[in-house]
Short mmCIF file of C-alpha atoms and ligand atoms in Angstrom, two decimals:
data_model
loop_
_atom_site.label_atom_id
_atom_site.label_comp_id
_atom_site.label_asym_id
_atom_site.label_seq_id
_atom_site.Cartn_x
_atom_site.Cartn_y
_atom_site.Cartn_z
CA MET A 172 6.57 -27.54 -20.50
CA ARG A 173 7.69 -29.45 -17.68
CA ILE A 174 9.26 -27.75 -14.48
CA VAL A 175 12.10 -29.17 -12.73
CA ILE A 176 12.85 -28.76 -9.13
CA ASP A 177 16.69 -30.39 -9.10
CA ASN A 178 18.26 -31.49 -5.75
CA VAL A 179 17.16 -27.59 -3.61
CA GLU A 180 17.99 -26.93 -0.26
CA LYS A 181 17.41 -23.78 1.45
CA ARG A 182 18.74 -23.01 4.49
CA PHE A 183 18.42 -19.54 6.51
CA GLY A 184 21.20 -18.17 9.27
CA ASP A 185 19.00 -16.84 11.87
CA ALA A 186 20.77 -13.63 14.27
CA LYS A 187 22.62 -16.14 16.97
CA LYS A 188 24.87 -17.26 13.15
CA LYS A 189 22.56 -20.84 13.46
CA GLU A 190 21.88 -22.44 10.56
CA VAL A 191 18.31 -23.89 9.76
CA THR A 192 18.05 -25.99 6.93
CA ALA A 193 14.70 -25.09 5.97
CA LEU A 194 14.74 -27.39 2.81
CA LYS A 195 16.89 -30.71 2.02
CA ASN A 196 17.27 -32.32 -1.01
CA ILE A 197 14.35 -31.87 -3.07
CA ASN A 198 13.63 -33.21 -6.41
CA PHE A 199 10.21 -33.74 -8.05
CA SER A 200 8.63 -32.27 -11.52
CA ILE A 201 5.82 -31.00 -12.65
CA GLU A 202 3.91 -32.43 -15.92
CA GLU A 203 2.03 -30.07 -17.96
CA GLN A 204 -0.92 -29.73 -17.12
CA GLU A 205 -0.42 -31.30 -13.54
CA PHE A 206 -1.91 -30.13 -10.72
CA VAL A 207 0.82 -30.94 -7.68
CA VAL A 208 -0.08 -30.29 -4.59
CA LEU A 209 2.52 -29.77 -1.75
CA VAL A 210 1.46 -30.78 1.98
CA GLY A 211 2.92 -30.75 5.35
CA PRO A 212 3.15 -30.11 9.01
CA SER A 213 3.20 -25.64 9.43
CA GLY A 214 7.23 -24.92 9.66
CA CYS A 215 8.16 -27.62 7.01
CA GLY A 216 9.43 -25.23 4.15
CA LYS A 217 6.24 -25.10 2.03
CA SER A 218 5.89 -21.49 1.19
CA THR A 219 10.12 -20.87 1.16
CA LEU A 220 10.29 -24.28 -1.41
CA LEU A 221 7.17 -22.17 -3.11
CA ASN A 222 8.63 -18.43 -3.12
CA ILE A 223 12.17 -20.25 -4.46
CA VAL A 224 10.11 -22.27 -7.73
CA GLY A 225 8.70 -18.75 -7.91
CA GLY A 226 11.79 -16.72 -8.30
CA LEU A 227 11.22 -14.66 -4.96
CA LEU A 228 13.81 -16.40 -3.14
CA SER A 229 17.50 -18.24 -4.30
CA PRO A 230 17.95 -21.45 -3.12
CA SER A 231 21.12 -22.21 -1.13
CA GLN A 232 21.74 -25.26 -3.32
CA GLY A 233 20.51 -26.50 -6.45
CA GLU A 234 18.01 -24.99 -9.32
CA VAL A 235 14.53 -25.25 -10.37
CA TYR A 236 14.48 -24.61 -14.63
CA PHE A 237 11.60 -24.96 -17.36
CA GLU A 238 12.16 -27.99 -19.76
CA GLY A 239 10.30 -27.22 -23.15
CA LYS A 240 10.59 -26.95 -26.57
CA GLN A 241 9.89 -23.09 -26.35
CA ASP A 242 12.39 -20.52 -26.37
CA LYS A 243 10.21 -17.74 -24.87
CA ASP A 244 11.24 -16.98 -21.31
CA PRO A 245 8.46 -19.04 -19.16
CA THR A 246 5.58 -16.78 -17.11
CA LEU A 247 4.49 -17.31 -13.72
CA GLY A 248 1.63 -16.66 -12.14
CA ILE A 249 1.34 -16.30 -8.56
CA VAL A 250 -1.99 -16.71 -5.99
CA PHE A 251 -0.70 -15.16 -2.44
CA GLN A 252 -1.65 -16.14 0.71
CA GLU A 253 -1.58 -12.45 1.38
CA ILE A 254 -3.44 -11.62 -1.29
CA ALA A 255 -1.65 -8.72 -1.82
CA LEU A 256 -3.80 -7.33 -4.45
CA LEU A 257 -2.66 -3.24 -4.79
CA PRO A 258 -5.15 -1.55 -2.42
CA TRP A 259 -4.89 1.73 -5.25
CA ARG A 260 -5.90 -0.40 -8.48
CA THR A 261 -9.35 -1.22 -8.78
CA VAL A 262 -10.15 -4.70 -9.33
CA TYR A 263 -10.04 -4.44 -12.96
CA GLN A 264 -6.93 -2.54 -12.58
CA ASN A 265 -5.09 -5.36 -10.61
CA VAL A 266 -6.16 -8.49 -12.83
CA ILE A 267 -4.90 -6.53 -15.85
CA TYR A 268 -1.83 -5.42 -13.98
CA GLY A 269 0.59 -8.37 -15.39
CA LEU A 270 -0.91 -7.96 -18.81
CA GLU A 271 -0.23 -3.93 -18.71
CA GLU A 272 4.05 -4.84 -17.86
CA ARG A 273 4.01 -7.31 -20.78
CA GLY A 274 2.66 -4.53 -22.74
CA ALA A 275 -0.41 -5.70 -24.10
CA SER A 276 -2.76 -3.22 -26.16
CA LYS A 277 -6.03 -1.49 -24.05
CA LYS A 278 -7.80 -3.87 -26.10
CA GLU A 279 -6.10 -7.12 -25.44
CA CYS A 280 -6.16 -5.89 -21.46
CA GLN A 281 -10.07 -5.25 -21.82
CA GLU A 282 -11.31 -8.87 -23.37
CA ILE A 283 -8.88 -11.10 -21.68
CA GLY A 284 -9.18 -8.73 -18.12
CA GLN A 285 -13.19 -9.28 -18.51
CA HIS A 286 -12.48 -12.56 -19.72
CA TYR A 287 -10.45 -13.95 -16.45
CA ILE A 288 -12.93 -11.30 -14.31
CA ASP A 289 -15.69 -13.10 -15.35
CA MET A 290 -14.70 -16.47 -14.32
CA VAL A 291 -13.68 -15.73 -11.44
CA GLY A 292 -17.51 -14.23 -10.71
CA LEU A 293 -16.45 -10.89 -9.78
CA THR A 294 -18.61 -9.87 -13.20
CA GLY A 295 -19.88 -6.31 -11.93
CA PHE A 296 -17.26 -5.48 -9.16
CA GLU A 297 -14.78 -3.89 -11.85
CA LYS A 298 -14.62 -1.09 -10.26
CA ALA A 299 -14.27 -1.53 -7.06
CA TYR A 300 -11.33 -1.29 -4.79
CA PRO A 301 -9.60 -4.07 -2.98
CA LYS A 302 -11.25 -2.64 0.76
CA GLN A 303 -14.44 -2.45 -0.42
CA LEU A 304 -14.20 -6.68 -1.08
CA SER A 305 -14.65 -9.48 1.05
CA GLY A 306 -11.70 -11.81 1.55
CA GLY A 307 -13.53 -14.61 -0.80
CA MET A 308 -13.51 -11.84 -3.78
CA LYS A 309 -10.41 -10.23 -2.90
CA GLN A 310 -8.73 -13.92 -3.75
CA ARG A 311 -10.83 -14.18 -6.38
CA ALA A 312 -9.37 -10.76 -8.08
CA GLY A 313 -5.74 -12.66 -7.18
CA ILE A 314 -7.07 -15.39 -9.08
CA ALA A 315 -7.84 -13.76 -11.86
CA ARG A 316 -4.53 -11.48 -11.85
CA ALA A 317 -2.65 -14.88 -11.70
CA LEU A 318 -4.96 -16.34 -15.03
CA ALA A 319 -4.83 -13.49 -16.62
CA VAL A 320 -1.14 -13.53 -17.72
CA GLU A 321 -1.96 -17.49 -18.60
CA PRO A 322 1.04 -18.09 -17.52
CA ASP A 323 2.66 -21.60 -17.79
CA LEU A 324 3.24 -22.67 -14.30
CA LEU A 325 0.85 -21.49 -11.61
CA LEU A 326 1.47 -21.46 -8.25
CA MET A 327 -0.80 -20.61 -5.15
CA ASP A 328 0.75 -20.66 -1.83
CA GLU A 329 -2.32 -21.18 1.07
CA PRO A 330 -4.36 -19.19 -1.39
CA PHE A 331 -7.56 -20.12 0.96
CA SER A 332 -6.22 -20.08 4.54
CA ALA A 333 -7.26 -16.63 4.90
CA LEU A 334 -11.26 -17.45 4.24
CA ASP A 335 -13.70 -18.85 6.03
CA ALA A 336 -14.65 -22.64 5.87
CA GLN A 337 -17.74 -22.19 4.05
CA THR A 338 -16.04 -19.30 1.60
CA ARG A 339 -13.33 -22.14 1.55
CA THR A 340 -15.05 -25.34 0.19
CA ILE A 341 -17.08 -23.22 -2.46
CA MET A 342 -13.73 -22.03 -3.55
CA GLN A 343 -12.45 -25.16 -3.97
CA GLU A 344 -14.81 -26.30 -5.79
CA GLU A 345 -14.77 -23.23 -8.41
CA LEU A 346 -11.04 -23.25 -8.47
CA LEU A 347 -11.57 -27.05 -9.99
CA THR A 348 -13.91 -25.71 -11.91
CA ILE A 349 -11.66 -22.70 -13.25
CA TRP A 350 -8.81 -25.22 -13.79
CA ASN A 351 -10.88 -27.76 -15.74
CA ARG A 352 -11.13 -25.08 -18.27
CA THR A 353 -7.20 -23.32 -18.42
CA LYS A 354 -5.25 -26.84 -17.60
CA LEU A 355 -3.22 -25.29 -16.20
CA SER A 356 0.65 -27.12 -15.08
CA THR A 357 0.01 -25.64 -10.98
CA LEU A 358 2.37 -25.80 -7.90
CA TYR A 359 -0.68 -25.89 -4.50
CA VAL A 360 0.39 -25.35 -1.33
CA THR A 361 -1.82 -25.76 1.60
CA HIS A 362 -1.49 -27.61 4.84
CA ASN A 363 -5.15 -28.68 4.82
CA ILE A 364 -5.00 -32.88 4.01
CA GLN A 365 -8.67 -32.90 2.58
CA GLU A 366 -7.82 -29.82 0.31
CA ALA A 367 -4.91 -31.06 -1.10
CA VAL A 368 -6.77 -34.77 -1.85
CA TYR A 369 -9.40 -32.94 -3.29
CA LEU A 370 -7.40 -30.63 -6.03
CA ALA A 371 -4.28 -32.91 -6.66
CA ASP A 372 -2.99 -35.05 -8.97
CA ARG A 373 0.30 -35.51 -6.63
CA VAL A 374 0.34 -35.25 -3.76
CA ILE A 375 3.85 -34.66 -2.59
CA VAL A 376 4.29 -34.67 1.54
CA LEU A 377 6.82 -32.64 3.24
CA SER A 378 8.64 -33.67 6.49
CA ARG A 379 9.89 -30.75 9.27
CA HIS A 380 13.57 -30.35 9.92
CA PRO A 381 14.70 -30.37 7.74
CA GLY A 382 12.30 -30.19 5.42
CA GLU A 383 12.56 -33.09 2.91
CA ILE A 384 9.77 -34.86 1.09
CA LYS A 385 8.50 -37.70 2.59
CA GLU A 386 6.83 -39.77 -0.28
CA ILE A 387 4.61 -38.35 -3.11
CA ILE A 388 1.50 -39.90 -3.61
CA LYS A 389 -0.54 -40.21 -6.53
CA ILE A 390 -4.67 -39.20 -6.38
CA ASP A 391 -6.13 -42.21 -8.51
CA LEU A 392 -9.40 -40.59 -8.79
CA PRO A 393 -11.21 -38.58 -11.37
CA ARG A 394 -10.32 -34.45 -11.29
CA MET A 395 -13.92 -33.46 -11.14
CA GLY A 396 -16.38 -34.58 -8.46
CA ARG A 397 -14.18 -36.55 -5.79
CA ASP A 398 -16.58 -35.75 -2.41
CA GLN A 399 -19.04 -38.05 -4.00
CA GLU A 400 -20.08 -40.81 -2.12
CA LYS A 401 -18.98 -43.73 -4.19
CA TYR A 402 -14.99 -41.91 -3.72
CA ARG A 403 -15.93 -41.63 0.12
CA GLN A 404 -13.87 -44.52 0.90
CA GLN A 405 -10.75 -44.12 -1.42
CA PHE A 406 -10.88 -40.42 -0.81
CA GLU A 407 -11.08 -41.60 3.34
CA ARG A 408 -7.41 -43.92 2.80
CA TYR A 409 -5.59 -40.74 1.00
CA SER A 410 -6.67 -38.52 3.65
CA ASP A 411 -6.12 -41.32 6.53
CA GLN A 412 -2.51 -41.91 4.29
CA ILE A 413 -1.10 -39.00 4.74
CA TRP A 414 -1.91 -37.88 8.20
CA ASN A 415 -0.33 -41.04 9.50
CA LEU A 416 2.92 -39.48 7.08
CA ILE A 417 2.63 -35.91 8.82
CA ARG A 418 0.68 -36.65 12.52
CA HIS A 419 4.50 -37.18 14.88
CA ASP A 420 5.63 -33.76 12.96
CA ALA A 421 2.44 -32.05 13.09
CA GLN A 422 2.74 -32.60 17.25
CA ALA A 423 5.90 -32.18 17.31
CA ALA A 424 5.36 -28.17 15.76
CA ILE A 425 2.94 -27.55 17.75
CA LYS A 426 5.20 -28.57 21.19
CA GLU A 427 7.59 -26.02 19.19
CA ALA A 428 5.33 -23.37 19.34
CA MET B 807 -48.07 -12.64 39.10
CA GLU B 808 -44.80 -11.17 38.50
CA PRO B 809 -44.97 -7.48 36.83
CA THR B 810 -43.06 -7.55 33.53
CA THR B 811 -40.62 -5.48 32.72
CA LYS B 812 -39.47 -4.07 29.75
CA LYS B 813 -35.76 -2.79 29.45
CA VAL B 814 -34.54 -1.83 26.01
CA ILE B 815 -30.90 -2.18 25.67
CA LYS B 816 -29.82 0.90 24.05
CA ASN B 817 -27.27 2.02 22.17
CA ARG B 818 -23.95 3.29 24.68
CA VAL B 819 -21.92 4.29 22.04
CA ALA B 820 -24.17 6.22 20.09
CA PHE B 821 -21.77 9.41 20.64
CA LEU B 822 -19.55 7.68 18.32
CA GLU B 823 -21.53 8.15 15.17
CA LYS B 824 -22.79 11.46 16.32
CA GLN B 825 -23.50 13.56 13.18
CA ILE B 826 -23.54 17.66 13.75
CA PRO B 827 -24.82 19.85 11.32
CA GLY B 828 -21.99 22.30 9.69
CA TYR B 829 -23.53 25.88 10.38
CA VAL B 830 -22.18 24.51 14.21
CA SER B 831 -19.04 25.30 12.81
CA VAL B 832 -19.74 28.55 11.68
CA ALA B 833 -21.51 29.54 14.88
CA GLY B 834 -18.23 29.37 16.27
CA ILE B 835 -15.96 31.73 14.40
CA VAL B 836 -19.23 34.14 14.34
CA GLY B 837 -19.36 33.52 17.95
CA LEU B 838 -15.58 34.60 18.10
CA LEU B 839 -15.70 38.10 16.65
CA VAL B 840 -18.71 39.12 18.33
CA LEU B 841 -17.08 38.47 21.38
CA TRP B 842 -13.93 40.32 19.75
CA GLU B 843 -16.33 43.57 18.33
CA LEU B 844 -18.05 43.38 21.67
CA VAL B 845 -14.46 43.47 23.72
CA CYS B 846 -12.97 46.45 21.76
CA ARG B 847 -16.65 48.48 21.40
CA LEU B 848 -16.68 48.10 25.26
CA ASN B 849 -12.94 49.73 25.39
CA ILE B 850 -11.70 47.06 27.75
CA VAL B 851 -8.87 46.79 25.51
CA PRO B 852 -7.70 49.82 23.88
CA PRO B 853 -8.01 50.25 19.75
CA LEU B 854 -4.07 50.57 19.36
CA PHE B 855 -3.48 47.01 21.02
CA LEU B 856 -6.65 44.71 19.83
CA PRO B 857 -8.46 46.81 17.29
CA ALA B 858 -12.03 45.87 16.56
CA PRO B 859 -13.07 43.68 13.62
CA SER B 860 -15.27 45.76 11.78
CA ALA B 861 -11.68 48.38 11.96
CA ILE B 862 -10.48 45.91 10.59
CA ILE B 863 -12.20 45.14 7.70
CA MET B 864 -12.40 49.15 7.05
CA ASP B 865 -8.92 49.75 6.90
CA GLY B 866 -8.45 46.63 5.27
CA TRP B 867 -10.68 47.25 2.39
CA GLN B 868 -8.75 50.65 2.00
CA LEU B 869 -5.93 48.74 1.48
CA ILE B 870 -7.86 46.56 -1.14
CA SER B 871 -9.35 49.40 -2.83
CA SER B 872 -5.70 51.16 -3.18
CA GLY B 873 -4.51 47.36 -5.02
CA GLU B 874 -1.67 47.42 -1.91
CA LEU B 875 -3.29 44.39 -0.66
CA PHE B 876 -3.51 42.45 -3.87
CA LYS B 877 0.38 44.08 -4.57
CA ASN B 878 1.90 42.01 -1.27
CA PHE B 879 -0.33 39.26 -1.94
CA MET B 880 0.24 38.02 -5.12
CA ALA B 881 4.29 38.68 -4.51
CA SER B 882 4.20 36.41 -1.63
CA LEU B 883 2.02 34.01 -3.39
CA TYR B 884 4.55 33.49 -6.22
CA ARG B 885 7.30 32.77 -3.72
CA ILE B 886 5.32 30.44 -1.25
CA LEU B 887 4.19 28.47 -4.51
CA GLY B 888 7.76 28.87 -6.59
CA GLY B 889 9.03 27.73 -3.15
CA TYR B 890 6.93 24.88 -1.97
CA ALA B 891 6.67 23.04 -5.16
CA ILE B 892 10.46 23.18 -5.56
CA GLY B 893 10.65 21.83 -2.18
CA ALA B 894 7.87 19.64 -2.97
CA VAL B 895 9.07 17.98 -6.01
CA PHE B 896 12.62 17.49 -5.43
CA GLY B 897 11.94 15.90 -1.32
CA ILE B 898 9.69 13.26 -2.99
CA LEU B 899 12.04 12.49 -5.60
CA VAL B 900 14.73 12.20 -3.06
CA GLY B 901 12.60 9.87 -0.55
CA LEU B 902 11.98 7.82 -3.12
CA MET B 903 15.89 7.27 -4.51
CA LEU B 904 16.63 7.24 -0.93
CA GLY B 905 13.86 4.75 -0.10
CA PHE B 906 14.43 2.45 -2.83
CA SER B 907 18.25 2.10 -3.19
CA LYS B 908 20.30 0.79 -0.04
CA ARG B 909 23.41 2.61 -1.36
CA ALA B 910 21.82 5.85 -1.87
CA ASP B 911 19.48 5.55 2.04
CA ALA B 912 23.44 4.81 3.39
CA ILE B 913 25.59 7.40 1.54
CA PHE B 914 22.83 10.45 1.93
CA THR B 915 20.56 9.89 4.93
CA PRO B 916 23.46 10.32 7.48
CA ILE B 917 23.81 13.64 5.73
CA VAL B 918 20.07 14.24 5.44
CA TYR B 919 19.20 14.52 8.98
CA ALA B 920 22.68 16.84 9.66
CA ILE B 921 20.54 19.24 7.61
CA TYR B 922 17.43 19.03 8.70
CA PRO B 923 17.26 20.29 12.38
CA ILE B 924 18.70 23.48 11.19
CA PRO B 925 16.60 26.59 11.63
CA LYS B 926 16.82 26.99 7.70
CA ILE B 927 15.95 30.79 8.17
CA ALA B 928 19.45 30.94 10.01
CA LEU B 929 20.62 29.98 6.57
CA LEU B 930 19.18 33.48 5.08
CA PRO B 931 21.74 35.17 5.30
CA LEU B 932 24.21 33.12 3.79
CA ILE B 933 21.56 32.62 0.49
CA ILE B 934 21.38 36.13 0.07
CA LEU B 935 24.89 36.32 -0.62
CA TRP B 936 24.59 33.71 -3.27
CA PHE B 937 21.61 34.41 -5.02
CA GLY B 938 21.73 38.10 -4.36
CA ILE B 939 18.81 40.03 -2.62
CA GLY B 940 15.90 39.12 -5.62
CA GLU B 941 13.45 36.54 -5.23
CA MET B 942 15.93 33.65 -5.69
CA PRO B 943 16.79 33.55 -1.95
CA LYS B 944 13.10 33.43 -0.27
CA VAL B 945 12.25 31.07 -3.02
CA ALA B 946 15.24 29.17 -1.66
CA ILE B 947 14.74 29.39 1.64
CA ILE B 948 10.78 28.43 1.47
CA ALA B 949 11.82 25.19 -0.50
CA LEU B 950 15.08 24.35 1.50
CA GLY B 951 12.33 24.37 4.53
CA VAL B 952 9.51 22.11 2.59
CA PHE B 953 12.41 19.52 1.25
CA PHE B 954 13.13 18.03 4.41
CA PRO B 955 9.86 17.41 6.05
CA VAL B 956 8.49 16.26 2.53
CA LEU B 957 11.92 13.44 1.94
CA ILE B 958 11.71 12.10 5.41
CA ASN B 959 8.45 11.76 5.41
CA THR B 960 8.41 10.18 1.36
CA PHE B 961 11.64 7.58 2.75
CA SER B 962 9.68 6.01 5.62
CA GLY B 963 6.80 6.20 3.50
CA VAL B 964 8.51 4.24 1.22
CA LYS B 965 10.28 2.12 3.94
CA SER B 966 6.13 1.24 5.15
CA VAL B 967 5.26 0.09 1.69
CA ASP B 968 4.10 -3.61 2.45
CA PRO B 969 6.96 -5.88 0.92
CA ILE B 970 4.24 -8.62 -0.57
CA LEU B 971 3.02 -6.13 -2.54
CA ILE B 972 6.40 -5.56 -4.27
CA LYS B 973 6.48 -9.17 -4.43
CA ALA B 974 3.86 -9.31 -6.61
CA ALA B 975 3.79 -6.75 -8.72
CA VAL B 976 7.61 -8.23 -10.00
CA THR B 977 6.01 -11.73 -10.59
CA PHE B 978 3.63 -9.62 -12.92
CA GLY B 979 6.55 -8.84 -14.91
CA SER B 980 7.44 -5.17 -13.42
CA ASN B 981 11.14 -3.90 -13.77
CA HIS B 982 12.89 -1.24 -11.33
CA VAL B 983 11.18 2.03 -12.75
CA ASN B 984 7.78 0.27 -12.87
CA VAL B 985 7.82 -0.89 -9.16
CA ILE B 986 8.62 2.31 -8.03
CA ARG B 987 6.19 4.39 -10.37
CA LYS B 988 3.41 1.83 -9.87
CA VAL B 989 4.22 0.39 -5.96
CA ILE B 990 6.34 2.38 -4.03
CA LEU B 991 4.59 5.78 -4.96
CA PRO B 992 1.48 5.20 -4.49
CA GLY B 993 2.43 3.13 -0.87
CA ALA B 994 3.87 6.26 0.35
CA LEU B 995 1.24 8.80 -1.20
CA PRO B 996 -0.59 8.87 2.28
CA THR B 997 2.09 9.33 3.78
CA ILE B 998 4.00 11.42 1.49
CA PHE B 999 0.38 13.76 2.08
CA ALA B 1000 1.50 13.89 5.67
CA GLY B 1001 4.91 15.55 5.02
CA LEU B 1002 3.23 18.14 2.60
CA LYS B 1003 0.83 19.09 4.93
CA LEU B 1004 3.42 19.63 7.96
CA ALA B 1005 5.49 21.31 5.25
CA ALA B 1006 2.87 24.23 4.27
CA GLY B 1007 2.95 25.61 8.27
CA THR B 1008 6.83 25.72 7.81
CA ALA B 1009 6.49 27.26 4.44
CA LEU B 1010 3.85 29.80 5.43
CA LEU B 1011 6.27 30.25 8.69
CA LEU B 1012 9.94 31.04 6.37
CA LEU B 1013 7.57 33.35 3.73
CA VAL B 1014 6.99 35.18 6.54
CA SER B 1015 10.13 35.69 8.24
CA ALA B 1016 12.17 35.79 4.98
CA GLU B 1017 9.75 39.00 3.91
CA MET B 1018 10.23 40.50 7.33
CA ILE B 1019 13.85 40.65 6.99
CA ALA B 1020 14.76 41.08 3.35
CA ALA B 1021 11.53 42.14 1.28
CA GLN B 1022 9.95 45.42 0.06
CA TYR B 1023 6.72 43.91 -1.00
CA GLY B 1024 4.87 41.11 0.83
CA ILE B 1025 2.43 40.37 3.35
CA GLY B 1026 5.30 39.78 5.32
CA ALA B 1027 7.14 43.45 5.06
CA MET B 1028 3.54 44.88 4.84
CA VAL B 1029 2.70 43.48 8.54
CA LEU B 1030 6.81 44.92 9.88
CA HIS B 1031 5.15 48.00 8.27
CA TYR B 1032 2.35 48.70 9.38
CA GLY B 1033 3.78 47.62 12.90
CA ASN B 1034 6.55 50.05 12.80
CA LEU B 1035 3.59 52.76 12.11
CA MET B 1036 1.61 51.61 14.69
CA ILE B 1037 -0.94 50.89 12.78
CA THR B 1038 -2.55 47.71 14.00
CA THR B 1039 -5.73 47.26 12.58
CA LYS B 1040 -3.39 47.00 8.36
CA LEU B 1041 -1.46 45.06 10.52
CA MET B 1042 -4.58 42.50 11.10
CA ALA B 1043 -5.20 43.14 8.13
CA GLY B 1044 -1.87 41.25 7.12
CA VAL B 1045 -2.63 39.09 9.79
CA LEU B 1046 -5.97 37.56 8.21
CA ILE B 1047 -4.22 37.48 5.57
CA LEU B 1048 -1.65 34.98 6.11
CA SER B 1049 -4.76 32.89 8.27
CA LEU B 1050 -6.50 32.97 5.14
CA LEU B 1051 -3.53 31.75 3.09
CA GLY B 1052 -2.72 29.15 5.63
CA LEU B 1053 -6.09 27.85 5.47
CA LEU B 1054 -6.06 27.53 1.74
CA PHE B 1055 -2.94 25.68 1.11
CA ASN B 1056 -4.33 23.06 3.38
CA ARG B 1057 -7.83 22.27 1.81
CA GLY B 1058 -5.97 23.15 -0.94
CA LEU B 1059 -3.89 19.62 -0.26
CA GLN B 1060 -6.76 17.76 1.31
CA TRP B 1061 -8.61 18.59 -1.77
CA LEU B 1062 -5.59 16.90 -4.34
CA GLU B 1063 -5.34 13.83 -1.06
CA ARG B 1064 -8.85 13.18 -2.34
CA ILE B 1065 -8.12 13.22 -6.01
CA LEU B 1066 -5.13 11.18 -5.98
CA ILE B 1067 -6.05 8.68 -2.70
CA PRO B 1068 -9.60 7.38 -3.57
CA TRP B 1069 -8.71 3.79 -2.59
CA LYS B 1070 -8.64 5.15 1.01
N1 ADP C 692 13.42 -15.06 6.35
C1 ADP C 692 13.92 -16.70 7.26
N2 ADP C 692 14.48 -16.39 7.96
C2 ADP C 692 14.93 -17.47 9.13
N3 ADP C 692 14.11 -18.29 8.70
C3 ADP C 692 12.98 -18.55 8.22
C4 ADP C 692 12.85 -18.13 6.88
N4 ADP C 692 11.69 -18.21 6.60
C5 ADP C 692 11.26 -19.31 6.85
N5 ADP C 692 12.50 -19.56 7.67
C6 ADP C 692 12.29 -20.78 8.95
O1 ADP C 692 11.83 -22.12 7.64
C7 ADP C 692 11.09 -22.89 7.73
C8 ADP C 692 10.07 -23.13 6.72
O2 ADP C 692 8.96 -22.03 6.99
P1 ADP C 692 8.61 -21.93 5.67
O3 ADP C 692 8.57 -22.04 4.55
O4 ADP C 692 7.26 -20.48 5.85
O5 ADP C 692 7.41 -23.07 6.62
P2 ADP C 692 5.42 -23.51 6.05
O6 ADP C 692 4.80 -22.36 5.02
O7 ADP C 692 6.00 -24.40 5.55
O8 ADP C 692 4.90 -23.03 7.24
C9 ADP C 692 10.34 -22.56 9.26
O9 ADP C 692 11.39 -23.03 10.43
C10 ADP C 692 10.93 -21.38 9.44
O10 ADP C 692 11.61 -20.40 10.60
MG1 MG C 693 3.70 -21.14 4.82
#
């Protein structure tokens, strides 16, 4: 299945009846098994766009749809920036939440749940409550929960931005490994350019006020091991290219805040 | 050569972690009883005004062995448990409804806030007119007194549930019923318990008031009866039973809270 974001626009009416156009003319698609990363300075509408694609916000104009041969309703898996694990459920109960809601049997839940808990490296923590986990481990549980529904589209909104730099680097590597096993179509939001180049098949660069697509950059590097020495130059070139596209907007964003 | 000095840095917030052994609390209560007994033995206060603990226990034992205490206690227990359970269940259900449905909120919340401040005991005569003089009015007045604080706490608990959790649940396929059952109810549970504890005090107060106004049996009626006869030892025995009942209630709720909210 392919996901099409068709001419999406989003306006917010603020308290003084002044309208803010957060997104405008957003057109792109996510192919099957493609990893698309949205980058842009803070406030450019990345979360807004991801929420629209995730069905948590309605666009003011345009639409988002799945295109494919299957007739079933597409499933979405979202990994939230705020992690959003239910505090009253254990890791295992959180991971199987989506399966449970789809009426999977106990045995199925057990099998699939355990599979993804193992995959994200949380084996042994099934019975722990979120409160007992570190930030990185919480987000692993969040990722397992999203993977467990085996979604047609995986959405991630700055999933690692609350983590410290070391944990983040490790989680990025692990995410790639996991992605390689599952090959889920993914829309990933970040403000971190290195992260974008490291993970993406294509990087979509957004501008601010209004949030529009500035450029779509295809990353022509092998999926795995982009941090190796031999790709260093190309990696830097992509990073510079993206930085030059958003530098001006990022500076403006600082002044505003 | 200068003399070397050694300055150990001590934990200056150790008082935050200080452990006090359990017998200290017991010693407090025992100390109070001893003091009380002394005051009475030394005739500082006449026994009619403040009977000694030993005298209360002796006369209390009479009440127990004659079965009088048990009969009154059971009558009170049924009323308070029945009224409390009815009030709490409805309070939680209506609170969830008002918290979840904007429409219900708009219609009912003003009504709730208009009725909430009425001292419920003022409604007893009216409720006796409605239900007659059996058990019903007492149970109803307690239920009413419990209903409102539980409802209001449930409501504010629902409102305090993090919307991102609701979004997460919906994303992973929850319908409205399951959002209430699996996200909103557990999320509101800590606040609901705050309401339940608050209501326990109200329930006890209403129980005794109602029994003093209109009951043959019950701890409240018993206390009033011995007050009229100026038998203060038996009166105090009744009061102690009430204190015990309140304590029991509180402990029960604490125990339930620990079981129902293991994630805290
Ligand atoms: N609910 C809302 N009401 C009004 N304005 C909003 C709302 N959500 C986002 N915005 C505005 O839309 C713009 C984009 O926000 P957001 O998508 O959160 O940016 P990003 O995730 O890229 O940092 C910002 O200017 C923000 O102030
Ligand atoms: Mg954001």
